[in-house]
CSV table of C-alpha atoms (C1' of nucleotides) in Angstrom, one decimal:
chain,number,residue,atom,x,y,z
A,1,MET,CA,2.3,3.7,-5.3
A,2,PRO,CA,-0.9,3.7,-3.3
A,3,GLU,CA,-0.5,4.2,0.4
A,4,LEU,CA,-3.5,5.5,2.4
A,5,PRO,CA,-3.3,9.1,1.1
A,6,GLU,CA,-3.2,7.8,-2.5
A,7,VAL,CA,-6.2,5.7,-1.9
A,8,GLU,CA,-8.0,8.5,-0.2
A,9,THR,CA,-7.1,10.7,-3.0
A,10,THR,CA,-8.5,8.2,-5.4
A,11,ARG,CA,-11.7,7.8,-3.3
A,12,ARG,CA,-12.3,11.6,-3.4
A,13,GLY,CA,-11.5,11.8,-7.1
A,14,ILE,CA,-13.9,9.1,-8.3
A,15,ALA,CA,-16.6,9.4,-5.6
A,16,PRO,CA,-18.6,11.9,-7.4
A,17,ALA,CA,-18.7,9.8,-10.5
A,18,LEU,CA,-19.7,6.7,-8.6
A,19,SER,CA,-22.1,7.7,-6.0
A,20,GLY,CA,-25.8,7.5,-6.3
A,21,ARG,CA,-25.5,6.1,-9.9
A,22,LEU,CA,-27.0,3.1,-11.8
A,23,ILE,CA,-24.3,0.7,-12.7
A,24,ASP,CA,-24.8,-0.1,-16.5
A,25,SER,CA,-22.0,-2.7,-16.5
A,26,LEU,CA,-18.8,-4.1,-15.3
A,27,LEU,CA,-16.5,-5.1,-18.1
A,28,VAL,CA,-13.6,-7.4,-16.9
A,29,ARG,CA,-10.8,-7.9,-19.4
A,30,ASN,CA,-8.4,-9.7,-17.1
A,31,SER,CA,-9.9,-11.3,-14.0
A,32,SER,CA,-6.6,-12.7,-12.8
A,33,LEU,CA,-5.8,-10.2,-10.1
A,34,ARG,CA,-4.5,-11.1,-6.6
A,35,TRP,CA,-7.7,-13.2,-6.3
A,36,PRO,CA,-9.8,-13.8,-9.4
A,37,ILE,CA,-12.6,-11.4,-10.0
A,38,PRO,CA,-15.6,-13.6,-9.2
A,39,ASP,CA,-17.4,-14.7,-12.5
A,40,GLU,CA,-20.8,-13.7,-11.1
A,41,LEU,CA,-19.9,-10.3,-10.2
A,42,ALA,CA,-20.7,-8.7,-13.6
A,43,THR,CA,-24.2,-10.1,-13.4
A,44,GLN,CA,-24.6,-9.2,-9.7
A,45,ILE,CA,-23.6,-5.5,-10.1
A,46,ARG,CA,-25.3,-4.7,-13.3
A,47,GLY,CA,-28.2,-2.5,-12.7
A,48,ALA,CA,-27.3,-2.0,-9.0
A,49,THR,CA,-27.6,1.5,-7.6
A,50,THR,CA,-24.7,2.8,-5.8
A,51,SER,CA,-25.0,4.7,-2.4
A,52,SER,CA,-21.4,5.6,-1.6
A,53,LEU,CA,-17.7,5.0,-2.0
A,54,ASP,CA,-15.9,4.5,1.3
A,55,ARG,CA,-12.4,3.7,2.4
A,56,ARG,CA,-11.4,1.2,5.1
A,57,ALA,CA,-7.6,1.0,5.5
A,58,LYS,CA,-6.6,0.8,1.8
A,59,TYR,CA,-9.6,-0.9,0.7
A,60,LEU,CA,-12.3,1.1,-1.4
A,61,LEU,CA,-15.9,0.0,-0.5
A,62,LEU,CA,-18.4,0.7,-3.4
A,63,ARG,CA,-21.8,0.2,-1.7
A,64,THR,CA,-24.8,-0.6,-3.6
A,65,ASN,CA,-28.4,-1.7,-3.0
A,66,ARG,CA,-27.4,-5.3,-3.9
A,67,GLY,CA,-24.0,-5.6,-2.2
A,68,THR,CA,-20.6,-4.1,-1.8
A,69,ALA,CA,-17.7,-4.1,-4.2
A,70,ILE,CA,-14.4,-4.3,-2.4
A,71,MET,CA,-11.4,-2.9,-4.3
A,72,HIS,CA,-7.8,-2.8,-3.5
A,73,LEU,CA,-5.3,-1.0,-5.7
A,74,GLY,CA,-2.3,-3.3,-4.5
A,75,MET,CA,1.1,-1.9,-5.2
A,76,SER,CA,0.7,-0.5,-8.6
A,77,GLY,CA,-3.0,0.0,-9.2
A,78,SER,CA,-5.1,3.1,-10.1
A,79,LEU,CA,-8.7,3.9,-10.7
A,80,ARG,CA,-9.5,6.7,-13.0
A,81,ILE,CA,-12.3,8.3,-14.7
A,82,CYS,CA,-11.5,7.9,-18.3
A,83,ASP,CA,-13.1,8.8,-21.6
A,84,PRO,CA,-15.1,5.8,-23.0
A,85,GLU,CA,-13.5,6.5,-26.4
A,86,VAL,CA,-10.0,5.9,-25.1
A,87,GLU,CA,-8.8,2.4,-26.1
A,88,PRO,CA,-7.9,0.3,-23.1
A,89,GLY,CA,-4.1,-0.5,-22.5
A,90,ARG,CA,-2.4,-3.6,-21.6
A,91,HIS,CA,-3.0,-3.4,-17.9
A,92,ASP,CA,-6.5,-1.9,-18.0
A,93,HIS,CA,-8.1,-5.1,-16.3
A,94,TYR,CA,-11.7,-3.8,-15.7
A,95,ASP,CA,-14.2,-0.9,-16.4
A,96,ILE,CA,-17.1,0.1,-14.3
A,97,LEU,CA,-19.6,1.9,-16.7
A,98,VAL,CA,-22.3,4.2,-15.0
A,99,ASP,CA,-25.5,5.5,-16.4
A,100,THR,CA,-24.0,9.1,-17.0
A,101,GLY,CA,-21.7,7.5,-19.5
A,102,ALA,CA,-18.7,7.7,-17.3
A,103,VAL,CA,-16.2,4.9,-17.3
A,104,ILE,CA,-14.2,4.1,-14.2
A,105,ARG,CA,-11.0,2.1,-15.3
A,106,PHE,CA,-8.7,0.2,-13.2
A,107,ASN,CA,-5.1,-0.2,-14.3
A,108,ASP,CA,-2.6,-2.4,-12.5
A,109,PRO,CA,0.6,-3.6,-14.0
A,110,ARG,CA,1.6,-5.9,-11.1
A,111,ARG,CA,-1.9,-7.2,-10.5
A,112,PHE,CA,-1.6,-7.2,-6.8
A,113,GLY,CA,-5.0,-5.4,-6.6
A,114,CYS,CA,-8.5,-7.0,-6.3
A,115,LEU,CA,-12.1,-6.6,-7.0
A,116,LEU,CA,-14.4,-8.7,-4.7
A,117,TRP,CA,-18.0,-8.6,-3.8
A,118,THR,CA,-19.9,-9.2,-0.6
A,119,THR,CA,-23.6,-9.2,0.2
A,120,GLU,CA,-22.9,-9.1,3.8
A,121,ASP,CA,-21.6,-6.3,6.0
A,122,PRO,CA,-18.3,-5.7,4.5
A,123,ALA,CA,-16.9,-5.0,7.9
A,124,HIS,CA,-17.4,-8.7,8.5
A,125,HIS,CA,-15.5,-9.8,5.4
A,126,PRO,CA,-12.4,-11.9,6.0
A,127,LEU,CA,-10.1,-9.2,4.6
A,128,LEU,CA,-11.5,-6.4,6.9
A,129,ILE,CA,-12.6,-8.2,9.9
A,130,ASP,CA,-9.2,-8.1,11.7
A,131,LEU,CA,-8.2,-4.6,10.8
A,132,GLY,CA,-7.1,-2.3,13.6
A,133,PRO,CA,-8.5,1.2,14.1
A,134,GLU,CA,-8.2,3.8,11.2
A,135,PRO,CA,-5.4,6.3,11.9
A,136,PHE,CA,-7.8,9.1,12.1
A,137,SER,CA,-10.3,7.4,14.4
A,138,LYS,CA,-10.4,8.4,17.9
A,139,THR,CA,-9.6,5.0,19.2
A,140,PHE,CA,-6.0,5.4,17.7
A,141,THR,CA,-4.3,7.1,20.5
A,142,GLY,CA,-1.0,7.0,22.1
A,143,THR,CA,-2.4,5.0,25.0
A,144,TYR,CA,-3.8,2.4,22.7
A,145,LEU,CA,-0.5,2.0,20.7
A,146,TYR,CA,1.3,1.8,24.0
A,147,HIS,CA,-0.9,-1.0,25.3
A,148,ALA,CA,-0.8,-2.9,22.1
A,149,SER,CA,2.8,-2.8,22.3
A,150,ARG,CA,3.5,-4.1,25.7
A,151,SER,CA,6.0,-6.9,25.9
A,152,ARG,CA,6.3,-6.7,22.0
A,153,SER,CA,9.9,-7.0,20.9
A,154,VAL,CA,8.9,-6.3,17.2
A,155,ALA,CA,10.4,-3.0,15.7
A,156,ILE,CA,8.1,-0.2,16.1
A,157,LYS,CA,8.1,0.5,12.4
A,158,GLN,CA,6.7,-3.1,11.8
A,159,GLN,CA,4.2,-2.5,14.5
A,160,LEU,CA,3.0,0.6,12.8
A,161,MET,CA,2.7,-1.2,9.5
A,162,ASN,CA,0.8,-4.1,11.1
A,163,SER,CA,-2.7,-3.6,9.9
A,164,ARG,CA,-4.1,-5.4,13.0
A,165,ILE,CA,-2.6,-2.8,15.1
A,166,VAL,CA,-3.5,0.3,12.9
A,167,ALA,CA,-4.9,0.2,9.5
A,168,GLY,CA,-3.4,1.6,6.3
A,169,VAL,CA,0.0,2.8,7.5
A,170,GLY,CA,2.5,2.0,4.7
A,171,ASN,CA,6.2,2.1,4.2
A,172,ILE,CA,6.5,5.6,3.2
A,173,TYR,CA,4.5,7.0,5.9
A,174,ALA,CA,5.8,4.8,8.6
A,175,ASN,CA,9.4,6.1,7.9
A,176,GLU,CA,8.2,9.7,7.8
A,177,ALA,CA,6.1,9.5,11.0
A,178,LEU,CA,9.0,7.8,12.9
A,179,PHE,CA,11.4,10.5,11.8
A,180,ARG,CA,9.0,13.4,12.9
A,181,ALA,CA,8.6,11.6,16.2
A,182,ARG,CA,12.4,11.2,16.5
A,183,ILE,CA,11.9,7.4,17.2
A,184,HIS,CA,14.4,4.9,15.8
A,185,PRO,CA,12.5,2.6,13.5
A,186,ALA,CA,14.2,-0.4,14.8
A,187,ARG,CA,13.4,0.3,18.5
A,188,ALA,CA,11.4,-2.5,20.2
A,189,ALA,CA,7.8,-1.3,20.4
A,190,GLY,CA,7.6,-2.7,23.8
A,191,ARG,CA,10.3,-0.2,24.9
A,192,ILE,CA,8.7,3.1,24.0
A,193,SER,CA,7.1,5.2,26.6
A,194,ARG,CA,3.5,6.3,26.6
A,195,GLN,CA,4.6,10.0,26.0
A,196,ARG,CA,6.5,9.1,22.8
A,197,MET,CA,3.6,6.9,21.6
A,198,ASP,CA,1.3,10.0,22.0
A,199,LEU,CA,3.9,12.0,19.9
A,200,LEU,CA,4.0,9.1,17.3
A,201,VAL,CA,0.3,8.9,16.9
A,202,GLU,CA,0.2,12.6,16.4
A,203,GLN,CA,2.8,12.3,13.7
A,204,VAL,CA,1.2,9.5,11.9
A,205,ARG,CA,-2.0,11.6,11.7
A,206,SER,CA,-0.3,14.7,10.6
A,207,VAL,CA,1.8,13.2,7.9
A,208,LEU,CA,-1.1,11.3,6.4
A,209,GLU,CA,-3.3,14.4,6.5
A,210,GLU,CA,-0.7,16.6,5.0
A,211,SER,CA,-0.1,14.1,2.2
A,212,ILE,CA,-4.0,13.8,1.6
A,213,ARG,CA,-4.1,17.5,1.2
A,214,ALA,CA,-1.2,17.5,-1.3
A,215,GLY,CA,-3.1,14.8,-3.3
A,216,GLY,CA,-0.8,11.8,-2.3
A,217,THR,CA,2.8,11.1,-3.1
A,218,THR,CA,3.9,10.4,-6.7
A,219,LEU,CA,7.1,8.3,-6.8
A,220,ARG,CA,7.1,6.9,-10.2
A,221,ASP,CA,3.7,6.3,-11.3
A,222,PHE,CA,1.0,7.6,-9.1
A,223,TYR,CA,-1.4,9.9,-10.7
A,224,GLY,CA,-4.7,11.1,-9.3
A,225,THR,CA,-8.0,10.3,-10.9
A,226,ASP,CA,-7.6,13.2,-13.1
A,227,GLY,CA,-4.2,12.2,-14.3
A,228,ARG,CA,-2.4,14.6,-12.2
A,229,PRO,CA,0.4,13.7,-9.9
A,230,GLY,CA,0.5,13.9,-6.1
A,231,TYR,CA,2.4,16.8,-4.6
A,232,PHE,CA,3.7,15.3,-1.4
A,233,ARG,CA,7.0,13.9,-2.7
A,234,PRO,CA,9.1,16.9,-2.1
A,235,LYS,CA,7.8,17.1,1.5
A,236,LEU,CA,9.2,13.5,2.3
A,237,LEU,CA,12.0,14.2,4.9
A,238,VAL,CA,13.7,10.7,5.0
A,239,TYR,CA,12.0,8.3,2.4
A,240,GLY,CA,14.5,7.7,-0.5
A,241,ARG,CA,16.9,10.2,0.9
A,242,GLU,CA,19.8,8.0,2.2
A,243,GLY,CA,23.1,9.8,2.1
A,244,ALA,CA,21.4,13.3,2.0
A,245,PRO,CA,21.8,15.5,5.2
A,246,CYS,CA,19.1,15.2,7.9
A,247,PRO,CA,16.8,18.1,7.5
A,248,ALA,CA,16.8,18.5,11.3
A,249,CYS,CA,20.5,18.0,12.3
A,250,GLY,CA,22.5,17.6,9.2
A,251,ALA,CA,23.8,14.1,9.9
A,252,GLU,CA,23.8,11.7,7.0
A,253,LEU,CA,20.5,10.0,6.5
A,254,ARG,CA,20.8,6.0,6.4
A,255,GLN,CA,18.9,3.2,4.9
A,256,SER,CA,18.6,-0.2,6.2
A,257,THR,CA,16.0,-3.1,6.0
A,258,ILE,CA,13.5,-3.9,8.7
A,259,GLY,CA,11.1,-6.7,8.0
A,260,GLN,CA,12.2,-6.8,4.3
A,261,ARG,CA,11.3,-3.2,3.8
A,262,SER,CA,13.6,-0.2,2.9
A,263,THR,CA,13.8,1.9,6.0
A,264,PHE,CA,15.2,5.4,6.1
A,265,TYR,CA,16.2,7.4,9.2
A,266,CYS,CA,18.5,9.8,10.8
A,267,PRO,CA,21.1,8.0,13.2
A,268,ARG,CA,21.5,11.0,15.3
A,269,CYS,CA,17.8,12.4,15.7
A,270,GLN,CA,16.0,9.2,16.0
A,271,ARG,CA,16.5,7.0,19.1
B,1,DA,C1',1.0,-16.2,20.2
B,2,DG,C1',4.6,-14.1,17.9
B,3,DA,C1',8.2,-13.8,14.5
B,4,DG,C1',10.1,-14.5,10.1
B,5,DG,C1',9.9,-15.6,5.5
B,6,DT,C1',7.5,-16.5,0.8
B,7,DA,C1',4.5,-15.5,-2.6
B,8,DC,C1',1.9,-12.9,-6.0
B,9,DC,C1',3.5,-9.8,-10.8
B,10,DT,C1',5.5,-6.4,-14.0
B,11,DG,C1',8.4,-2.5,-15.1
B,12,DG,C1',12.2,0.4,-14.4
B,13,DC,C1',16.8,1.0,-13.4
B,14,DA,C1',21.8,0.3,-12.5
B,15,DG,C1',25.6,-2.3,-13.9
B,16,DC,C1',28.2,-5.0,-17.0
C,1,DT,C1',22.0,-2.1,-27.5
C,2,DG,C1',21.1,-5.9,-24.8
C,3,DC,C1',21.4,-8.8,-20.9
C,4,DT,C1',21.0,-9.8,-15.7
C,5,DG,C1',19.9,-8.9,-11.3
C,6,DC,C1',17.7,-6.1,-8.1
C,7,DC,C1',14.3,-3.1,-6.3
C,8,DA,C1',9.5,-1.3,-5.8
C,9,DG,C1',4.2,2.1,-2.6
C,10,DG,C1',0.8,-4.2,-0.2
C,11,DT,C1',-0.5,-7.9,2.5
C,12,DA,C1',-2.2,-12.8,2.9
C,13,DC,C1',-0.5,-16.9,4.2
C,14,DC,C1',2.8,-20.4,5.5
C,15,DT,C1',6.3,-22.4,8.8
C,16,DC,C1',9.0,-22.5,12.8
DNA sequence: AGAGGTACCTGGCAGC
DNA sequence: TGCTGCCAGGTACCTC
């Protein structure tokens, strides 16, 4: 479920409830996420005052006067503002309770998400330190991607999904951006011209931007912090549409596997 | 250094 | 209805 637009939608949804608040408590029901929630986190964060909720790649950073909570939604996680009266479900692993009485509840069936804590600058955290530029930053340009791809034989789709190259581009949007840029997903990254990289970067930005505007993509189980689905799914041009006609040329869209990830493309438009 | 594969975990679905 | 096998939006970490 959560790619960058879904994480950003989540951030925007819960930021008002989580910014500039006193944290009453952190209630951990199941600490065994991708990495265990540190035992001391509940003690550390209790009574802290939050300043902002930021995003870096697909990580959410809850900054406080004591340190920063680093949260990730994994493949199936969600953070919602919930009614404190509502009984927690099987996969509701932690709650953040703030002084307004609001409860922010983390649900994650697959438990690939995480909740960590750092008292250092989170940018220096091992999980964040090697991340490439944000897709919307001005350092992510066609020229940058072109240079980062010289003599690389890796498929451009894998290059786009490599977080050291550019942060936060996941499978759905890599497929969509490559279709929009008319670049074949399996093409060697090192064999793409600077002009085509310019176009690709532009398409990565625009598809992410449009999806954020629509509140993300709901495939099976992404709902925003208010419980409403994202509305970008009908706008996906190739993802999940194998066998359907290409929206541009009518050729039959194909599915293949690149780097163990489902890949969708038009065999005629994309070269 | 780069490429490729594995692991983490549950739920939904197709096929039998 | 019930079982089995496969697939899934992420990404760190291992080996070759």
